[in-house]
mmCIF file of C-alpha atoms in Angstrom:
data_model
loop_
_atom_site.group_PDB
_atom_site.id
_atom_site.type_symbol
_atom_site.label_atom_id
_atom_site.label_comp_id
_atom_site.label_asym_id
_atom_site.label_seq_id
_atom_site.Cartn_x
_atom_site.Cartn_y
_atom_site.Cartn_z
ATOM 1 C CA UNK A 1 107.377 88.229 132.023
ATOM 2 C CA UNK A 2 104.393 90.003 129.918
ATOM 3 C CA UNK A 3 102.836 88.233 127.236
ATOM 4 C CA UNK A 4 101.915 89.951 124.053
ATOM 5 C CA UNK A 5 99.908 88.826 121.256
ATOM 6 C CA UNK A 6 101.233 89.817 118.035
ATOM 7 C CA UNK A 7 98.504 89.697 115.104
ATOM 8 C CA UNK A 8 100.602 88.978 111.742
ATOM 9 C CA UNK A 9 103.594 88.257 113.865
ATOM 10 C CA UNK A 10 105.205 86.111 111.022
ATOM 11 C CA UNK A 11 104.723 88.830 108.097
ATOM 12 C CA UNK A 12 107.197 91.506 107.769
ATOM 13 C CA UNK A 13 106.907 93.966 110.196
ATOM 14 C CA UNK A 14 105.223 91.446 112.670
ATOM 15 C CA UNK A 15 108.761 89.145 112.553
ATOM 16 C CA UNK A 16 110.913 92.126 113.221
ATOM 17 C CA UNK A 17 108.982 93.310 116.087
ATOM 18 C CA UNK A 18 108.488 89.676 117.733
ATOM 19 C CA UNK A 19 112.350 89.828 118.308
ATOM 20 C CA UNK A 20 112.718 93.308 119.451
ATOM 21 C CA UNK A 21 109.461 92.279 121.970
ATOM 22 C CA UNK A 22 112.254 89.376 123.207
ATOM 23 C CA UNK A 23 115.212 91.265 123.224
ATOM 24 C CA UNK A 24 113.430 93.825 125.617
ATOM 25 C CA UNK A 25 112.275 91.489 127.790
ATOM 26 C CA UNK A 26 108.669 90.337 126.661
ATOM 27 C CA UNK A 27 106.857 86.778 125.649
ATOM 28 C CA UNK A 28 105.665 87.510 122.088
ATOM 29 C CA UNK A 29 102.712 84.897 121.215
ATOM 30 C CA UNK A 30 102.567 84.986 117.428
ATOM 31 C CA UNK A 31 98.867 84.840 115.811
ATOM 32 C CA UNK A 32 99.137 84.454 111.599
ATOM 33 C CA UNK A 33 97.068 82.682 108.990
ATOM 34 C CA UNK A 34 99.984 83.045 106.782
ATOM 35 C CA UNK A 35 97.923 84.397 103.750
ATOM 36 C CA UNK A 36 100.433 87.191 103.325
ATOM 37 C CA UNK A 37 103.380 85.630 104.877
ATOM 38 C CA UNK A 38 105.583 81.988 105.252
ATOM 39 C CA UNK A 39 106.309 79.723 107.903
ATOM 40 C CA UNK A 40 109.927 80.412 107.135
ATOM 41 C CA UNK A 41 109.942 83.546 109.023
ATOM 42 C CA UNK A 42 109.378 81.707 112.190
ATOM 43 C CA UNK A 43 112.478 79.942 111.770
ATOM 44 C CA UNK A 44 114.512 83.335 110.846
ATOM 45 C CA UNK A 45 113.129 84.116 114.522
ATOM 46 C CA UNK A 46 113.918 81.264 115.702
ATOM 47 C CA UNK A 47 117.334 81.199 114.503
ATOM 48 C CA UNK A 48 117.989 84.944 115.962
ATOM 49 C CA UNK A 49 116.635 84.570 119.094
ATOM 50 C CA UNK A 50 118.198 80.523 119.663
ATOM 51 C CA UNK A 51 114.270 79.267 120.436
ATOM 52 C CA UNK A 52 111.112 78.886 118.845
ATOM 53 C CA UNK A 53 107.952 81.699 119.701
ATOM 54 C CA UNK A 54 104.521 79.944 120.106
ATOM 55 C CA UNK A 55 102.605 80.316 116.855
ATOM 56 C CA UNK A 56 98.976 80.227 116.691
ATOM 57 C CA UNK A 57 97.779 79.448 112.802
ATOM 58 C CA UNK A 58 94.260 81.228 112.808
ATOM 59 C CA UNK A 59 92.425 83.954 110.717
ATOM 60 C CA UNK A 60 91.967 87.146 112.977
ATOM 61 C CA UNK A 61 88.499 87.798 111.717
ATOM 62 C CA UNK A 62 87.250 84.642 113.372
ATOM 63 C CA UNK A 63 85.996 85.316 117.290
ATOM 64 C CA UNK A 64 86.078 81.777 117.860
ATOM 65 C CA UNK A 65 89.673 81.279 116.956
ATOM 66 C CA UNK A 66 91.177 84.250 118.591
ATOM 67 C CA UNK A 67 88.632 83.378 122.011
ATOM 68 C CA UNK A 68 90.626 80.071 121.608
ATOM 69 C CA UNK A 69 93.762 81.659 121.495
ATOM 70 C CA UNK A 70 93.057 83.788 124.477
ATOM 71 C CA UNK A 71 91.886 81.203 126.417
ATOM 72 C CA UNK A 72 95.072 78.823 125.947
ATOM 73 C CA UNK A 73 97.847 81.582 126.654
ATOM 74 C CA UNK A 74 96.207 82.834 129.610
ATOM 75 C CA UNK A 75 97.540 86.255 131.026
ATOM 76 C CA UNK A 76 98.101 88.419 127.854
ATOM 77 C CA UNK A 77 99.154 91.935 128.877
ATOM 78 C CA UNK A 78 98.594 93.594 125.756
ATOM 79 C CA UNK A 79 98.251 93.012 122.193
ATOM 80 C CA UNK A 80 100.165 94.286 118.412
ATOM 81 C CA UNK A 81 97.819 94.434 115.656
ATOM 82 C CA UNK A 82 99.740 93.957 112.496
ATOM 83 C CA UNK A 83 96.970 91.285 110.644
ATOM 84 C CA UNK A 84 95.804 93.194 107.377
ATOM 85 C CA UNK A 85 96.252 93.076 103.794
ATOM 86 C CA UNK A 86 98.368 96.004 102.684
ATOM 87 C CA UNK A 87 98.954 96.333 99.101
ATOM 88 C CA UNK A 88 97.642 99.779 97.452
ATOM 89 C CA UNK A 89 97.467 98.884 93.928
ATOM 90 C CA UNK A 90 95.427 95.427 94.877
ATOM 91 C CA UNK A 91 93.094 97.382 96.932
ATOM 92 C CA UNK A 92 92.229 99.492 94.432
ATOM 93 C CA UNK A 93 91.604 96.206 92.334
ATOM 94 C CA UNK A 94 89.618 93.983 95.183
ATOM 95 C CA UNK A 95 88.417 96.585 97.560
ATOM 96 C CA UNK A 96 85.792 94.192 99.265
ATOM 97 C CA UNK A 97 88.903 91.634 99.785
ATOM 98 C CA UNK A 98 90.822 94.794 101.781
ATOM 99 C CA UNK A 99 87.496 95.794 104.091
ATOM 100 C CA UNK A 100 86.784 92.341 105.005
ATOM 101 C CA UNK A 101 90.336 91.519 106.406
ATOM 102 C CA UNK A 102 91.470 94.769 107.608
ATOM 103 C CA UNK A 103 88.094 96.050 109.354
ATOM 104 C CA UNK A 104 86.622 92.820 109.938
ATOM 105 C CA UNK A 105 90.061 91.519 111.913
ATOM 106 C CA UNK A 106 90.254 95.019 113.965
ATOM 107 C CA UNK A 107 86.587 94.382 115.087
ATOM 108 C CA UNK A 108 86.836 90.326 116.209
ATOM 109 C CA UNK A 109 90.110 91.119 118.110
ATOM 110 C CA UNK A 110 88.465 94.483 119.735
ATOM 111 C CA UNK A 111 85.594 92.358 120.676
ATOM 112 C CA UNK A 112 87.674 89.175 122.117
ATOM 113 C CA UNK A 113 90.167 91.470 124.035
ATOM 114 C CA UNK A 114 86.748 92.988 125.629
ATOM 115 C CA UNK A 115 85.542 89.412 126.853
ATOM 116 C CA UNK A 116 89.122 88.727 128.085
ATOM 117 C CA UNK A 117 89.714 92.277 129.939
ATOM 118 C CA UNK A 118 92.960 92.992 127.696
ATOM 119 C CA UNK A 119 92.827 96.577 127.316
ATOM 120 C CA UNK A 120 96.301 97.865 125.997
ATOM 121 C CA UNK A 121 96.336 97.843 122.048
ATOM 122 C CA UNK A 122 99.015 98.717 119.663
ATOM 123 C CA UNK A 123 97.070 99.315 116.243
ATOM 124 C CA UNK A 124 99.100 99.100 113.182
ATOM 125 C CA UNK A 125 97.858 102.536 111.141
ATOM 126 C CA UNK A 126 99.457 103.992 107.970
ATOM 127 C CA UNK A 127 100.295 107.706 107.040
ATOM 128 C CA UNK A 128 97.981 106.876 104.191
ATOM 129 C CA UNK A 129 95.163 108.340 106.292
ATOM 130 C CA UNK A 130 96.790 111.520 105.601
ATOM 131 C CA UNK A 131 95.541 111.472 101.892
ATOM 132 C CA UNK A 132 96.978 114.050 99.759
ATOM 133 C CA UNK A 133 98.347 116.499 102.563
ATOM 134 C CA UNK A 134 98.189 119.967 101.632
ATOM 135 C CA UNK A 135 101.460 120.768 103.814
ATOM 136 C CA UNK A 136 104.292 118.951 104.249
ATOM 137 C CA UNK A 137 105.771 117.651 106.597
ATOM 138 C CA UNK A 138 102.800 115.958 108.293
ATOM 139 C CA UNK A 139 102.066 115.644 111.851
ATOM 140 C CA UNK A 140 99.554 114.161 114.010
ATOM 141 C CA UNK A 141 97.196 117.163 113.950
ATOM 142 C CA UNK A 142 97.367 117.078 109.789
ATOM 143 C CA UNK A 143 93.811 116.792 108.732
ATOM 144 C CA UNK A 144 93.059 113.247 108.297
ATOM 145 C CA UNK A 145 91.487 113.057 104.824
ATOM 146 C CA UNK A 146 89.926 111.026 102.051
ATOM 147 C CA UNK A 147 91.806 108.243 101.603
ATOM 148 C CA UNK A 148 93.423 107.783 98.232
ATOM 149 C CA UNK A 149 93.081 103.864 97.964
ATOM 150 C CA UNK A 150 90.755 101.325 99.689
ATOM 151 C CA UNK A 151 93.657 100.161 101.863
ATOM 152 C CA UNK A 152 94.062 103.867 103.050
ATOM 153 C CA UNK A 153 90.257 103.836 103.638
ATOM 154 C CA UNK A 154 90.358 100.807 105.902
ATOM 155 C CA UNK A 155 93.066 102.237 108.112
ATOM 156 C CA UNK A 156 90.936 105.317 108.317
ATOM 157 C CA UNK A 157 88.142 103.322 109.200
ATOM 158 C CA UNK A 158 89.862 100.985 111.725
ATOM 159 C CA UNK A 159 90.874 104.602 113.438
ATOM 160 C CA UNK A 160 87.442 105.932 113.718
ATOM 161 C CA UNK A 161 86.298 102.769 115.223
ATOM 162 C CA UNK A 162 89.141 102.826 117.758
ATOM 163 C CA UNK A 163 88.324 106.538 118.261
ATOM 164 C CA UNK A 164 84.529 105.622 118.832
ATOM 165 C CA UNK A 165 85.326 103.009 121.188
ATOM 166 C CA UNK A 166 87.999 105.167 123.290
ATOM 167 C CA UNK A 167 85.038 108.162 123.731
ATOM 168 C CA UNK A 168 82.955 105.157 125.084
ATOM 169 C CA UNK A 169 83.173 103.751 128.696
ATOM 170 C CA UNK A 170 85.535 100.992 127.256
ATOM 171 C CA UNK A 171 88.657 100.507 129.139
ATOM 172 C CA UNK A 172 90.752 99.640 126.273
ATOM 173 C CA UNK A 173 93.667 102.061 125.512
ATOM 174 C CA UNK A 174 95.096 102.281 122.400
ATOM 175 C CA UNK A 175 98.233 103.182 120.533
ATOM 176 C CA UNK A 176 97.928 103.897 116.864
ATOM 177 C CA UNK A 177 101.364 104.263 114.765
ATOM 178 C CA UNK A 178 100.917 105.611 111.754
ATOM 179 C CA UNK A 179 103.828 104.080 109.487
ATOM 180 C CA UNK A 180 105.643 106.157 106.517
ATOM 181 C CA UNK A 181 107.679 103.443 104.330
ATOM 182 C CA UNK A 182 108.966 100.700 105.980
ATOM 183 C CA UNK A 183 112.261 99.012 104.464
ATOM 184 C CA UNK A 184 115.183 96.648 104.995
ATOM 185 C CA UNK A 185 115.726 93.891 106.909
ATOM 186 C CA UNK A 186 117.307 92.519 110.546
ATOM 187 C CA UNK A 187 120.985 92.798 110.578
ATOM 188 C CA UNK A 188 121.281 89.125 110.483
ATOM 189 C CA UNK A 189 119.784 88.688 107.152
ATOM 190 C CA UNK A 190 117.399 85.946 108.709
ATOM 191 C CA UNK A 191 114.483 87.994 108.557
ATOM 192 C CA UNK A 192 113.141 90.607 105.815
ATOM 193 C CA UNK A 193 110.472 91.547 103.613
ATOM 194 C CA UNK A 194 109.103 88.238 101.522
ATOM 195 C CA UNK A 195 106.330 89.067 99.604
ATOM 196 C CA UNK A 196 104.437 86.539 98.060
ATOM 197 C CA UNK A 197 104.657 86.530 94.012
ATOM 198 C CA UNK A 198 105.298 89.709 92.222
ATOM 199 C CA UNK A 199 106.343 92.570 94.776
ATOM 200 C CA UNK A 200 104.157 95.224 95.158
ATOM 201 C CA UNK A 201 106.566 97.383 97.553
ATOM 202 C CA UNK A 202 109.645 99.122 96.030
ATOM 203 C CA UNK A 203 112.508 97.753 97.762
ATOM 204 C CA UNK A 204 112.023 93.936 97.259
ATOM 205 C CA UNK A 205 111.210 94.488 93.583
ATOM 206 C CA UNK A 206 114.778 96.378 93.693
ATOM 207 C CA UNK A 207 116.406 93.594 95.017
ATOM 208 C CA UNK A 208 115.090 91.018 93.006
ATOM 209 C CA UNK A 209 116.033 92.923 90.085
ATOM 210 C CA UNK A 210 119.369 93.213 91.401
ATOM 211 C CA UNK A 211 119.497 89.592 91.576
ATOM 212 C CA UNK A 212 118.240 89.221 88.514
ATOM 213 C CA UNK A 213 114.969 87.550 89.531
ATOM 214 C CA UNK A 214 112.994 90.345 87.912
ATOM 215 C CA UNK A 215 113.867 92.008 84.591
ATOM 216 C CA UNK A 216 113.736 95.888 85.830
ATOM 217 C CA UNK A 217 111.915 98.007 87.941
ATOM 218 C CA UNK A 218 109.609 100.496 87.100
ATOM 219 C CA UNK A 219 108.931 103.774 88.501
ATOM 220 C CA UNK A 220 105.545 105.007 88.353
ATOM 221 C CA UNK A 221 105.468 108.460 87.362
ATOM 222 C CA UNK A 222 108.410 110.964 87.051
ATOM 223 C CA UNK A 223 106.043 114.092 86.308
ATOM 224 C CA UNK A 224 104.800 114.730 89.715
ATOM 225 C CA UNK A 225 105.718 117.966 90.941
ATOM 226 C CA UNK A 226 109.034 116.730 93.073
ATOM 227 C CA UNK A 227 112.719 117.232 92.680
ATOM 228 C CA UNK A 228 113.315 114.439 90.291
ATOM 229 C CA UNK A 229 109.258 114.259 89.427
ATOM 230 C CA UNK A 230 108.989 111.071 91.219
ATOM 231 C CA UNK A 231 107.070 110.720 94.079
ATOM 232 C CA UNK A 232 108.580 111.385 97.761
ATOM 233 C CA UNK A 233 108.221 109.117 100.600
ATOM 234 C CA UNK A 234 109.945 108.565 103.922
ATOM 235 C CA UNK A 235 111.417 105.314 103.925
ATOM 236 C CA UNK A 236 112.023 103.802 107.515
ATOM 237 C CA UNK A 237 114.257 101.152 108.698
ATOM 238 C CA UNK A 238 112.123 98.125 109.752
ATOM 239 C CA UNK A 239 114.234 97.385 112.886
ATOM 240 C CA UNK A 240 113.311 101.113 113.873
ATOM 241 C CA UNK A 241 109.907 100.392 113.264
ATOM 242 C CA UNK A 242 109.742 97.726 115.439
ATOM 243 C CA UNK A 243 111.539 99.029 118.262
ATOM 244 C CA UNK A 244 108.906 101.786 118.127
ATOM 245 C CA UNK A 245 106.134 99.238 118.653
ATOM 246 C CA UNK A 246 108.385 97.870 122.086
ATOM 247 C CA UNK A 247 107.930 101.759 123.278
ATOM 248 C CA UNK A 248 104.458 101.819 122.264
ATOM 249 C CA UNK A 249 103.635 98.718 124.764
ATOM 250 C CA UNK A 250 105.941 100.057 127.319
ATOM 251 C CA UNK A 251 104.056 103.311 127.732
ATOM 252 C CA UNK A 252 100.609 101.233 127.783
ATOM 253 C CA UNK A 253 101.827 99.029 130.065
ATOM 254 C CA UNK A 254 103.416 101.889 132.779
ATOM 255 C CA UNK A 255 99.476 103.485 132.538
ATOM 256 C CA UNK A 256 100.870 106.813 131.105
ATOM 257 C CA UNK A 257 98.960 106.659 128.302
ATOM 258 C CA UNK A 258 95.296 108.421 127.567
ATOM 259 C CA UNK A 259 92.615 106.301 125.951
ATOM 260 C CA UNK A 260 93.883 106.581 122.473
ATOM 261 C CA UNK A 261 96.892 108.282 121.012
ATOM 262 C CA UNK A 262 98.546 108.825 117.453
ATOM 263 C CA UNK A 263 101.790 108.789 116.707
ATOM 264 C CA UNK A 264 104.116 108.959 113.075
ATOM 265 C CA UNK A 265 106.912 106.770 112.537
ATOM 266 C CA UNK A 266 109.266 107.760 110.007
ATOM 267 C CA UNK A 267 112.771 109.527 109.617
ATOM 268 C CA UNK A 268 111.199 112.907 109.174
ATOM 269 C CA UNK A 269 113.275 113.140 105.622
ATOM 270 C CA UNK A 270 111.640 112.909 102.232
ATOM 271 C CA UNK A 271 113.081 110.739 99.332
ATOM 272 C CA UNK A 272 111.988 110.617 95.782
ATOM 273 C CA UNK A 273 111.712 106.947 94.957
ATOM 274 C CA UNK A 274 114.870 107.981 92.267
ATOM 275 C CA UNK A 275 117.181 108.855 95.120
ATOM 276 C CA UNK A 276 115.974 105.525 96.965
ATOM 277 C CA UNK A 277 117.180 103.621 93.554
ATOM 278 C CA UNK A 278 120.528 105.493 93.725
ATOM 279 C CA UNK A 279 120.777 105.043 97.082
ATOM 280 C CA UNK A 280 120.621 100.933 96.365
ATOM 281 C CA UNK A 281 122.999 101.281 93.703
ATOM 282 C CA UNK A 282 125.593 103.399 96.006
ATOM 283 C CA UNK A 283 125.311 101.107 99.184
ATOM 284 C CA UNK A 284 125.686 97.914 96.911
ATOM 285 C CA UNK A 285 127.819 98.785 94.172
ATOM 286 C CA UNK A 286 125.184 97.161 92.032
ATOM 287 C CA UNK A 287 123.875 99.157 88.896
ATOM 288 C CA UNK A 288 119.797 98.886 88.569
ATOM 289 C CA UNK A 289 117.848 98.091 85.353
ATOM 290 C CA UNK A 290 114.573 100.577 85.903
ATOM 291 C CA UNK A 291 112.535 102.298 83.568
ATOM 292 C CA UNK A 292 109.974 104.925 84.007
ATOM 293 C CA UNK A 293 106.479 103.856 83.804
ATOM 294 C CA UNK A 294 103.088 105.904 84.210
ATOM 295 C CA UNK A 295 101.667 106.994 87.260
ATOM 296 C CA UNK A 296 100.074 104.414 89.205
ATOM 297 C CA UNK A 297 96.487 104.464 90.647
ATOM 298 C CA UNK A 298 96.147 105.582 94.366
ATOM 299 C CA UNK A 299 99.987 106.832 95.048
ATOM 300 C CA UNK A 300 100.235 109.815 96.820
ATOM 301 C CA UNK A 301 102.721 112.377 95.001
ATOM 302 C CA UNK A 302 104.606 113.382 98.029
ATOM 303 C CA UNK A 303 104.564 112.955 102.052
ATOM 304 C CA UNK A 304 107.019 112.377 105.067
ATOM 305 C CA UNK A 305 106.983 112.746 108.531
ATOM 306 C CA UNK A 306 107.006 115.088 111.428
ATOM 307 C CA UNK A 307 108.023 112.858 114.060
ATOM 308 C CA UNK A 308 108.219 115.754 116.853
ATOM 309 C CA UNK A 309 105.860 113.997 119.009
ATOM 310 C CA UNK A 310 107.013 110.566 118.946
ATOM 311 C CA UNK A 311 110.513 111.816 119.669
ATOM 312 C CA UNK A 312 108.943 114.041 122.657
ATOM 313 C CA UNK A 313 106.868 111.577 124.286
ATOM 314 C CA UNK A 314 107.508 108.138 123.399
ATOM 315 C CA UNK A 315 111.272 109.177 123.077
ATOM 316 C CA UNK A 316 111.857 107.617 120.288
ATOM 317 C CA UNK A 317 113.984 108.133 116.920
ATOM 318 C CA UNK A 318 115.127 106.354 114.194
ATOM 319 C CA UNK A 319 118.963 105.911 114.149
ATOM 320 C CA UNK A 320 119.555 104.180 110.507
ATOM 321 C CA UNK A 321 120.473 105.535 107.505
ATOM 322 C CA UNK A 322 118.972 105.119 103.751
ATOM 323 C CA UNK A 323 121.887 103.736 102.284
ATOM 324 C CA UNK A 324 122.208 101.180 105.720
ATOM 325 C CA UNK A 325 118.669 100.146 105.108
ATOM 326 C CA UNK A 326 119.123 99.572 101.620
ATOM 327 C CA UNK A 327 122.588 97.260 102.177
ATOM 328 C CA UNK A 328 120.411 95.571 104.961
ATOM 329 C CA UNK A 329 117.727 94.596 102.452
ATOM 330 C CA UNK A 330 120.389 93.247 99.682
ATOM 331 C CA UNK A 331 121.806 91.188 102.386
ATOM 332 C CA UNK A 332 118.486 89.743 103.090
ATOM 333 C CA UNK A 333 117.953 89.147 98.805
ATOM 334 C CA UNK A 334 121.279 87.358 98.827
ATOM 335 C CA UNK A 335 120.462 85.097 101.929
ATOM 336 C CA UNK A 336 117.254 84.021 100.135
ATOM 337 C CA UNK A 337 119.840 83.025 96.771
ATOM 338 C CA UNK A 338 121.849 81.358 99.094
ATOM 339 C CA UNK A 339 118.842 79.248 101.219
ATOM 340 C CA UNK A 340 117.414 78.416 97.774
ATOM 341 C CA UNK A 341 120.353 77.244 96.240
ATOM 342 C CA UNK A 342 121.182 75.246 99.447
ATOM 343 C CA UNK A 343 117.818 73.617 99.631
#
């Protein structure tokens, strides 16, 4: 059974990917410092799988801690690297924090992977590398532009580092998955997005508002050049996204991948923020209290994916509808409330 190291494996996307890896026959090993996640995610994973998953509580910017994990675990077939800070707005306010963590963790990881002869890496990238694209939908050949936020710039810089390494004599092979907007939760409602404090992302703010935790949802701007004036995004179910990582690992381990490959992971459909709000209301029957606010620094007006490459080369496509995804997010929120009430 191939062992896959999953950095940030207790996080939102990481936890769902750990579940999908096990169901695909792999043995994931989690590395997480829980700075942007909670240990309850490990309990949720165990509840879904019927067993616990090995987890090392370390910071991925530490080569010393990573070396210790690689020594203890022995034969690691590949790594999926999620560990990173991810809030666009926060990155505008605290850019140094983002560069230190997001770029530093990748460099430390690559150094230790090289030392231990681990040559397969799936990198968690982002559609933010496309900046404000001139044409839509964006393909993998769409020019990478100046990032619209420090968070986006860390992903761009990491891709550049990986590309430079690929052009050297390194034996490392990398698949960088450029995510669009992951939302939703596992159908069991045992794991999902669990932001610490006030959510930075739309959907947990929606579900917390519907649950009465937040007073209202603020939609940042309604004067963009879009059908209803709100930003356009490509919302992808987190379970679909998790499955894309399994497919990427399989491609690496089968030696079919080039030295570095890039794939968009989205639905291929653009949805406005207001449409997303209405999809939640339709799926759940819950009326949301929302207001229109001013534009938010770092937001891209509109972006959605061309997913042809992922479909043709990886054989990957998403299967969940937006309403199904919104309902899964709501079921997760209800599970959280029930767990809190029973605690």
